Amino acid sequence: MSDQMLILIALAGIFLLLFLVIRTKLHAFVALLVVSLIVGILAGMPLSDVIETMEQGMGGTLGFVAVVVGLGAMFGQMLEVSGGADRLARTMINKLGEDKAQWSLGITGFLVAIPVFFDVGFIILVPIVYGLAKKTGKSLLYYGIPLLAGLAVTHSFIPPTPGPIAVADLVGADLGWVILFGALAGIPSMIIAGPLFARYISKRLHVVVPEYMNMEEVEYDDQELPSFSLIASIILTPLVLILCNTFSDFFLEEGNMAREIFTFLGHPFVALTIATILTFVFLGTKRGLTRQEVQDIATKGLEPAGIIILVTGAGGVFKEVLIQSGVGDVIGNMMAGSNLPPILLAFLIAAAVRVAQGSATVSMVTAAGLVAPLIDILSLEGPVLGLIVIAVASGATVLSHVNDSGFWLVGRYFGLDVKDTLKSWTIMETLIGLVGLSVALILGIFIS
C-alpha cells in the first residue's frame, strides 16, 4: 500500500475518533478501540493480526500504567479523607500570611494535585477560597486562579497523575526526567498563570461567591488534622525515590550496590507502594481508623481510576496498531521531514486534539500514540523524551473551552458565564501550556 494511502487512512482514523467522541458522545475508551480496529483493517493487516496487536497494545500499556495509576489513586484518596489537603492550605496561609494567600494557594494546589485528581483537589479546597474572598472583599478570581493554576500544572506535568504517566509510558520516557522537567516547567507556569495572572484578571472581573455555592467553611480542630511535615513528607517520598533512581545512573557505576538499591526503591512500582503504605499507616490506622475502614477508603479511590486506566490502555492499542500496520512509520517519516523541532511538533499535535475533543488526558494519550513513531525514526532517547512528555502535556492543556468538563466545573463553582470563563480559566490554561512549551524548548537546546 502506498504511503499516501496510509496517510489518508491515518487522517480518516483521527477524524473518525474525533467524530465518535464529539458528535456521537461515544466513550473515548470504546472510540479508541473502534478506530484502532478500522485503521488496522484498512491498512491491510490480517484480521487475526489486528486482534493480536490490540492485545499487545493493551497489555503492554496496562502492565505499567494500571499499577501506577491504581496506587496513586489510593494514595490520593487517603490524603483527601484524612484532611491532608486542608492541612497544607491552612499551614501555608498561616505561615505566609493572608497577604501572600495567592502564593500559598498556588503552592498548595501544586502539592495536592500530585496524589489527588484535579477536580477532587479543587472541590476540597474551594471553600478556603470562598472564605478568603468574603473576608477581604477581593474578587474570587484573586484567590481562585492561583489555586487552579497550581492544581492544573501538576495535573498535566508531574507524575503520578495519569496524563504524564500515560505519555511517559507510550513514548518510553524515564519518569525521573519527567518529574524533573515537569517541576522546571511547572513552577514558572504556576507563577505566571497563577498569582500574576490573577492580579490582572481580578481587577477586570470582580466575582463574588455565587449564592447557590454559599456554603459554610468547615472549621477543623487543629488536632484533627495530620501535621504539615507528615503530609509533605509522604507526598514527596515517591518523587524523591524516583529521582534518586534516575540520577544514580549518572553518578554511580553499574554493579554498585547503592545503585542497585536506588534502582529498586526508585522504580515507580516500589516508590508508590511505599508511599501508599505510609498513607495507610500514618493517615489511617495511626489516626484511629480500622483496617477495614482503610480498605474501604482505598477501594473507593480506585473507582475513578478505573476509567482512566482503560482509556490509557486503549491509547496503547491505538499506538500499537499505528506501528504494526506501517501507518506509524509513514507518519513518523513525514514529521521527521518537517523543519519543526520534535518538541514543537508534539505540542502542536496535542493542542489540535485538545481543541477538537476537550479532555486533557485523552488528548495526551492520542497525541503520544501519534508521536511515538517519530521517536523511533529519529532514535530519540534519554532526557529528551522527558521533554517530549512535557510538550505533549503542554499542548493538551491549552485552549480549554466548552467541550472540556473542567471549563464547566470552574464556571459553576465561581458563578461565571461562558464569556468570563473564557477570559479567566481558558487564558490561565493557555498560559500554562505556552510557558511549559517555552521551558521545554529552552531545555531542549541544552540537552540536544
Coordinates of C-alpha atoms in Angstrom, one line a residue:
M1 CA 0.0 0.0 0.0
S2 CA 1.3 3.5 -0.9
D3 CA 2.5 6.0 1.7
Q4 CA -0.2 8.4 0.5
M5 CA -2.9 5.9 1.2
L6 CA -1.6 5.1 4.7
I7 CA -1.6 8.8 5.5
L8 CA -5.2 9.1 4.3
I9 CA -6.1 6.1 6.5
A10 CA -4.4 7.7 9.5
L11 CA -6.2 11.0 8.9
A12 CA -9.5 9.3 8.4
G13 CA -8.9 7.4 11.7
I14 CA -8.2 10.6 13.6
F15 CA -11.3 12.4 12.2
L16 CA -13.4 9.3 13.0
L17 CA -12.1 9.3 16.5
L18 CA -13.0 12.9 17.0
F19 CA -16.4 12.4 15.4
L20 CA -17.2 9.5 17.7
V21 CA -16.2 11.3 20.8
I22 CA -17.7 14.7 20.0
R23 CA -20.7 14.1 17.9
T24 CA -22.0 10.7 18.9
K25 CA -20.7 11.0 22.5
L26 CA -19.3 7.5 22.3
H27 CA -16.9 7.0 25.3
A28 CA -13.3 7.6 24.5
F29 CA -12.3 4.0 25.5
V30 CA -14.7 2.5 23.0
A31 CA -14.0 5.1 20.4
L32 CA -10.2 4.4 20.5
L33 CA -10.8 0.6 20.2
V34 CA -13.2 1.1 17.2
V35 CA -10.8 3.4 15.4
S36 CA -7.9 1.0 16.1
L37 CA -9.8 -1.9 14.5
I38 CA -10.8 0.2 11.5
V39 CA -7.3 1.6 10.9
G40 CA -5.7 -1.9 11.2
I41 CA -8.2 -3.4 8.7
L42 CA -8.0 -0.5 6.2
A43 CA -4.2 -0.6 6.3
G44 CA -4.3 -4.2 5.1
M45 CA -3.4 -6.1 8.3
P46 CA -4.6 -9.7 8.5
L47 CA -7.7 -9.8 10.8
S48 CA -6.0 -12.1 13.3
D49 CA -3.0 -9.8 13.4
V50 CA -5.3 -6.8 14.2
I51 CA -6.7 -8.6 17.3
E52 CA -3.3 -9.8 18.4
T53 CA -1.8 -6.3 18.0
M54 CA -4.6 -4.8 20.1
E55 CA -4.0 -7.3 22.8
Q56 CA -0.3 -6.5 22.8
G57 CA -1.0 -2.7 22.9
M58 CA -3.4 -3.0 25.8
G59 CA -1.3 -5.5 27.8
G60 CA 2.0 -3.6 27.2
T61 CA 0.5 -0.3 28.3
L62 CA -1.5 -1.5 31.3
G63 CA 1.3 -3.6 32.7
F64 CA 2.8 -0.3 33.8
V65 CA 0.1 2.3 33.9
A66 CA -2.5 0.2 35.8
V67 CA -0.2 -0.3 38.7
V68 CA 1.0 3.3 39.0
V69 CA -2.4 4.9 38.5
G70 CA -4.1 2.5 40.9
L71 CA -1.5 3.1 43.6
G72 CA -1.7 6.8 43.1
A73 CA -5.5 6.8 43.3
M74 CA -5.4 5.0 46.7
F75 CA -2.7 7.3 47.9
G76 CA -4.7 10.4 46.9
Q77 CA -7.9 9.1 48.5
M78 CA -6.2 8.6 51.9
L79 CA -4.9 12.2 51.6
E80 CA -8.3 13.5 50.9
V81 CA -10.1 11.7 53.7
S82 CA -7.5 12.5 56.3
G83 CA -7.8 16.3 55.7
G84 CA -4.2 16.4 54.5
A85 CA -5.1 18.8 51.7
D86 CA -6.7 21.2 54.2
R87 CA -3.7 21.0 56.4
L88 CA -1.4 22.0 53.6
A89 CA -3.5 25.0 52.6
R90 CA -4.1 26.3 56.1
T91 CA -0.4 25.9 57.2
M92 CA 0.8 27.7 54.1
I93 CA -1.6 30.6 54.6
N94 CA -0.8 30.8 58.3
K95 CA 3.0 30.8 57.6
L96 CA 3.0 33.3 54.8
G97 CA 0.1 35.4 56.0
E98 CA -3.2 36.3 54.2
D99 CA -1.4 39.0 52.1
K100 CA 0.5 36.1 50.5
A101 CA -2.5 33.8 50.3
Q102 CA -2.3 33.7 46.5
W103 CA 1.1 32.1 46.7
S104 CA 0.0 29.8 49.5
L105 CA -2.9 28.5 47.4
G106 CA -0.8 28.1 44.3
I107 CA 1.9 26.0 46.2
T108 CA -0.9 24.0 47.9
G109 CA -2.5 23.2 44.6
F110 CA 0.8 22.2 43.2
L111 CA 1.5 19.7 46.0
V112 CA -2.1 18.4 46.4
A113 CA -2.5 17.5 42.8
I114 CA 0.5 15.2 42.9
P115 CA -1.6 12.4 44.5
V116 CA -5.2 13.8 44.2
F117 CA -7.2 14.2 41.0
F118 CA -7.6 17.8 39.8
D119 CA -11.4 18.1 40.3
V120 CA -11.2 16.4 43.7
G121 CA -8.5 18.8 44.9
F122 CA -10.4 21.8 43.6
I123 CA -13.6 20.8 45.4
I124 CA -11.8 20.1 48.6
L125 CA -10.0 23.4 48.7
V126 CA -12.5 25.8 47.1
P127 CA -14.2 26.6 50.5
I128 CA -10.9 28.2 51.6
V129 CA -11.0 30.4 48.5
Y130 CA -14.6 31.4 49.3
G131 CA -13.6 32.3 52.9
L132 CA -10.7 34.5 51.8
A133 CA -12.8 36.3 49.2
K134 CA -15.5 37.1 51.7
K135 CA -13.1 38.2 54.4
T136 CA -11.1 40.5 52.1
G137 CA -13.7 41.6 49.7
K138 CA -11.5 40.8 46.7
S139 CA -12.6 39.1 43.6
L140 CA -13.0 35.3 43.9
L141 CA -10.5 35.0 41.0
Y142 CA -7.8 36.7 43.0
Y143 CA -7.5 33.6 45.1
G144 CA -9.2 31.0 42.9
I145 CA -6.9 31.3 39.8
P146 CA -3.7 30.6 41.8
L147 CA -5.2 27.5 43.3
L148 CA -6.4 26.4 39.9
A149 CA -3.1 27.0 38.3
G150 CA -1.2 25.0 41.0
L151 CA -3.6 22.1 40.5
A152 CA -3.6 22.3 36.7
V153 CA 0.2 22.4 36.4
T154 CA 0.8 19.3 38.5
H155 CA -2.2 17.5 36.9
S156 CA -0.5 18.0 33.5
F157 CA 3.2 17.9 34.2
I158 CA 4.1 15.8 37.2
P159 CA 3.7 12.0 37.7
P160 CA 2.0 10.1 39.3
T161 CA -1.0 12.0 37.8
P162 CA -2.5 9.8 34.9
G163 CA -1.7 12.1 31.9
P164 CA 2.1 12.3 32.2
I165 CA 2.2 8.7 33.4
A166 CA 0.4 7.6 30.2
V167 CA 2.5 9.7 27.9
A168 CA 5.8 8.7 29.5
D169 CA 4.9 5.0 29.0
L170 CA 3.8 5.4 25.4
V171 CA 6.9 7.3 24.4
G172 CA 9.3 5.4 26.6
A173 CA 10.4 8.3 28.8
D174 CA 12.0 7.8 32.2
L175 CA 9.7 9.1 35.0
G176 CA 12.6 10.8 36.8
W177 CA 13.3 13.1 33.9
V178 CA 9.6 13.8 33.5
I179 CA 9.3 14.7 37.2
L180 CA 12.4 17.0 37.0
F181 CA 11.4 18.7 33.8
G182 CA 7.8 18.9 34.9
A183 CA 8.9 20.8 38.0
L184 CA 11.1 23.1 36.0
A185 CA 8.3 23.8 33.6
G186 CA 5.6 23.8 36.2
I187 CA 6.9 26.3 38.7
P188 CA 7.2 29.3 36.3
S189 CA 3.9 28.2 34.7
M190 CA 2.2 28.3 38.1
I191 CA 3.7 31.7 38.9
I192 CA 2.7 33.3 35.6
A193 CA -0.7 31.7 35.2
G194 CA -1.5 31.8 38.9
P195 CA -0.7 34.8 41.1
L196 CA 0.5 37.1 38.3
F197 CA -2.4 36.5 36.0
A198 CA -4.9 36.5 39.0
R199 CA -3.8 40.1 39.9
Y200 CA -4.5 41.2 36.3
I201 CA -7.9 39.4 35.8
S202 CA -9.3 40.1 39.2
K203 CA -9.1 43.9 38.5
R204 CA -11.2 43.4 35.4
L205 CA -13.6 40.7 36.7
H206 CA -14.9 41.2 40.2
V207 CA -16.5 37.9 41.1
V208 CA -18.3 37.1 44.3
V209 CA -19.2 33.8 45.8
P210 CA -22.4 32.6 44.0
E211 CA -25.4 32.3 46.2
Y212 CA -26.0 28.7 45.2
M213 CA -22.5 27.9 46.4
N214 CA -22.8 29.9 49.6
M215 CA -21.6 27.0 51.8
E216 CA -20.1 27.4 55.3
E217 CA -16.4 26.9 55.5
V218 CA -15.7 23.8 57.6
E219 CA -13.8 24.6 60.7
Y220 CA -11.4 21.9 61.8
D221 CA -9.9 21.4 65.2
D222 CA -6.2 21.7 64.7
Q223 CA -5.7 18.4 66.5
E224 CA -7.9 16.6 64.0
L225 CA -5.7 17.2 61.0
P226 CA -2.4 15.5 60.3
S227 CA 0.8 17.5 60.6
F228 CA 2.1 19.6 57.7
S229 CA 5.5 17.9 57.8
L230 CA 3.9 14.4 57.7
I231 CA 1.8 15.3 54.6
A232 CA 4.6 17.0 52.8
S233 CA 7.0 14.1 53.5
I234 CA 4.6 11.4 52.3
I235 CA 3.8 13.4 49.1
L236 CA 7.5 13.9 48.3
T237 CA 8.7 10.4 49.2
P238 CA 7.8 8.7 45.8
L239 CA 9.1 11.7 43.8
V240 CA 12.5 11.7 45.7
L241 CA 12.9 7.9 45.3
I242 CA 12.2 8.1 41.5
L243 CA 14.6 11.0 41.1
C244 CA 17.3 9.1 43.0
N245 CA 16.8 6.2 40.7
T246 CA 17.3 8.4 37.6
F247 CA 20.4 10.2 38.8
S248 CA 22.0 7.1 40.3
D249 CA 22.6 6.1 36.6
F250 CA 24.8 9.2 36.2
F251 CA 26.7 9.2 39.5
L252 CA 27.2 5.6 40.4
E253 CA 28.9 2.9 38.4
E254 CA 27.0 -0.1 37.1
G255 CA 27.1 -3.0 39.5
N256 CA 27.5 -0.7 42.5
M257 CA 25.3 -2.0 45.4
A258 CA 24.0 1.5 46.2
R259 CA 22.9 2.0 42.5
E260 CA 21.0 -1.3 42.6
I261 CA 19.2 -0.3 45.8
F262 CA 18.3 3.1 44.3
T263 CA 17.1 1.4 41.1
F264 CA 14.9 -0.9 43.1
L265 CA 13.5 1.7 45.5
G266 CA 13.1 4.3 42.8
H267 CA 11.1 2.1 40.4
P268 CA 7.6 3.7 40.3
F269 CA 6.0 0.4 41.4
V270 CA 8.1 0.3 44.6
A271 CA 8.2 4.1 45.3
L272 CA 4.4 4.4 45.0
T273 CA 3.8 1.2 47.0
I274 CA 6.0 2.6 49.8
A275 CA 4.1 5.9 49.7
T276 CA 0.7 4.2 49.7
I277 CA 1.6 2.0 52.7
L278 CA 2.8 5.1 54.5
T279 CA -0.6 6.7 54.0
F280 CA -2.4 3.6 55.2
V281 CA -0.4 3.6 58.4
F282 CA 0.2 7.3 59.2
L283 CA -3.1 8.7 57.8
G284 CA -5.1 5.6 58.6
T285 CA -4.5 3.2 61.4
K286 CA -2.3 5.6 63.4
R287 CA -5.2 8.1 63.3
G288 CA -7.7 5.6 64.7
L289 CA -9.1 4.1 61.5
T290 CA -9.7 0.3 61.5
R291 CA -8.1 -1.8 58.8
Q292 CA -11.5 -2.4 57.2
E293 CA -12.1 1.4 57.1
V294 CA -8.7 1.9 55.4
Q295 CA -9.5 -0.8 52.9
D296 CA -12.9 0.8 52.1
I297 CA -11.2 4.2 51.5
A298 CA -8.6 2.6 49.3
T299 CA -11.3 0.8 47.3
K300 CA -13.3 3.9 46.8
G301 CA -10.2 5.6 45.5
L302 CA -9.9 3.0 42.7
E303 CA -13.4 3.8 41.3
P304 CA -12.4 6.9 39.3
A305 CA -9.1 5.4 38.4
G306 CA -10.6 2.5 36.5
I307 CA -11.8 4.5 33.5
I308 CA -8.5 6.4 33.3
I309 CA -6.7 3.1 33.2
L310 CA -8.9 1.8 30.5
V311 CA -8.7 4.9 28.3
T312 CA -4.9 4.8 28.7
G313 CA -4.8 1.2 27.7
A314 CA -6.9 2.0 24.6
G315 CA -4.4 4.7 23.7
G316 CA -1.8 2.0 23.8
V317 CA -3.9 -0.1 21.5
F318 CA -4.1 2.8 19.0
K319 CA -0.4 3.4 19.2
E320 CA 0.5 -0.3 18.6
V321 CA -1.9 -0.6 15.6
L322 CA -0.4 2.5 14.0
I323 CA 3.1 1.0 14.4
Q324 CA 2.3 -2.6 13.3
S325 CA 0.2 -1.5 10.3
G326 CA 3.0 0.7 8.9
V327 CA 1.0 3.8 9.3
G328 CA 3.2 4.9 12.2
D329 CA 6.4 4.8 10.1
V330 CA 4.8 6.9 7.4
I331 CA 3.5 9.5 9.9
G332 CA 6.9 9.4 11.6
N333 CA 8.8 9.9 8.4
M334 CA 6.5 12.8 7.4
M335 CA 7.0 14.5 10.7
A336 CA 10.8 13.8 10.7
G337 CA 10.9 15.6 7.3
S338 CA 9.4 18.7 8.8
N339 CA 11.6 21.6 9.7
L340 CA 9.9 21.9 13.1
P341 CA 11.7 20.5 16.2
P342 CA 10.1 17.3 17.6
I343 CA 9.2 19.1 20.8
L344 CA 7.2 21.7 18.9
L345 CA 5.6 19.1 16.7
A346 CA 4.5 17.1 19.8
F347 CA 2.9 20.3 21.3
L348 CA 1.0 21.2 18.1
I349 CA -0.4 17.7 17.7
A350 CA -1.6 17.6 21.3
A351 CA -3.0 21.1 21.1
A352 CA -5.0 20.2 17.9
V353 CA -6.6 17.2 19.6
R354 CA -7.2 19.2 22.8
V355 CA -9.2 21.9 20.9
A356 CA -11.1 19.3 19.0
Q357 CA -12.3 16.9 21.8
G358 CA -11.7 18.6 25.1
S359 CA -10.3 16.1 27.6
A360 CA -6.6 16.8 28.5
T361 CA -5.9 13.1 29.4
V362 CA -7.4 11.8 26.1
S363 CA -5.5 14.4 24.2
M364 CA -2.3 13.4 25.8
V365 CA -2.9 9.7 25.1
T366 CA -3.9 10.3 21.5
A367 CA -1.0 12.7 20.8
A368 CA 1.5 10.3 22.4
G369 CA 0.3 7.5 20.1
L370 CA 0.9 9.7 17.0
V371 CA 4.3 11.0 18.2
A372 CA 5.7 7.6 19.2
P373 CA 6.7 6.6 15.7
L374 CA 8.7 9.8 15.2
I375 CA 10.7 9.0 18.3
D376 CA 11.7 5.6 16.9
I377 CA 12.6 7.1 13.5
L378 CA 14.8 9.9 14.9
S379 CA 16.3 7.5 17.5
L380 CA 15.4 9.9 20.3
E381 CA 16.3 8.6 23.8
G382 CA 17.2 9.7 27.3
P383 CA 16.3 13.1 28.8
V384 CA 14.8 14.5 25.5
L385 CA 11.9 12.0 25.9
G386 CA 11.1 13.7 29.1
L387 CA 10.8 17.0 27.3
I388 CA 8.6 15.3 24.7
V389 CA 6.2 14.4 27.5
I390 CA 6.1 18.0 28.8
A391 CA 5.5 19.2 25.3
V392 CA 2.5 16.8 24.8
A393 CA 1.2 17.8 28.2
S394 CA 1.5 21.5 27.4
G395 CA -0.3 21.1 24.1
A396 CA -3.1 19.1 25.9
T397 CA -3.5 22.0 28.4
V398 CA -4.0 25.0 26.2
L399 CA -7.3 26.5 25.0
S400 CA -9.7 24.7 27.3
H401 CA -13.2 25.6 26.2
V402 CA -16.8 24.4 26.2
N403 CA -16.0 20.8 25.3
D404 CA -13.9 20.4 28.5
S405 CA -15.5 19.3 31.7
G406 CA -13.0 21.4 33.7
F407 CA -14.4 24.5 32.0
W408 CA -17.9 23.9 33.3
L409 CA -16.7 22.8 36.8
V410 CA -14.8 26.1 37.3
G411 CA -17.6 28.2 35.8
R412 CA -20.2 26.6 38.2
Y413 CA -18.1 26.9 41.4
F414 CA -17.2 30.5 40.6
G415 CA -20.5 31.6 39.2
L416 CA -19.1 32.6 35.8
D417 CA -20.8 32.8 32.5
V418 CA -19.2 31.3 29.3
K419 CA -17.6 34.6 28.3
D420 CA -16.0 35.2 31.7
T421 CA -14.9 31.6 32.0
L422 CA -13.1 32.0 28.7
K423 CA -11.5 35.2 29.9
S424 CA -10.2 33.6 33.1
W425 CA -10.0 29.8 33.1
T426 CA -9.2 29.4 29.3
I427 CA -6.5 32.1 29.4
M428 CA -5.0 30.6 32.5
E429 CA -4.8 27.1 30.9
T430 CA -3.3 28.5 27.7
L431 CA -0.6 30.4 29.7
I432 CA 0.3 27.2 31.5
G433 CA 0.7 25.4 28.2
L434 CA 2.7 28.1 26.5
V435 CA 5.1 28.6 29.4
G436 CA 5.5 24.8 29.6
L437 CA 6.4 24.6 25.9
S438 CA 8.8 27.5 26.2
V439 CA 10.7 25.9 29.1
A440 CA 10.8 22.6 27.2
L441 CA 12.2 24.3 24.0
I442 CA 14.8 26.1 26.1
L443 CA 15.9 23.0 27.9
G444 CA 15.9 21.1 24.6
I445 CA 18.6 23.5 23.3
F446 CA 21.0 22.5 26.1
I447 CA 20.1 18.8 26.1
S448 CA 20.5 18.4 22.3

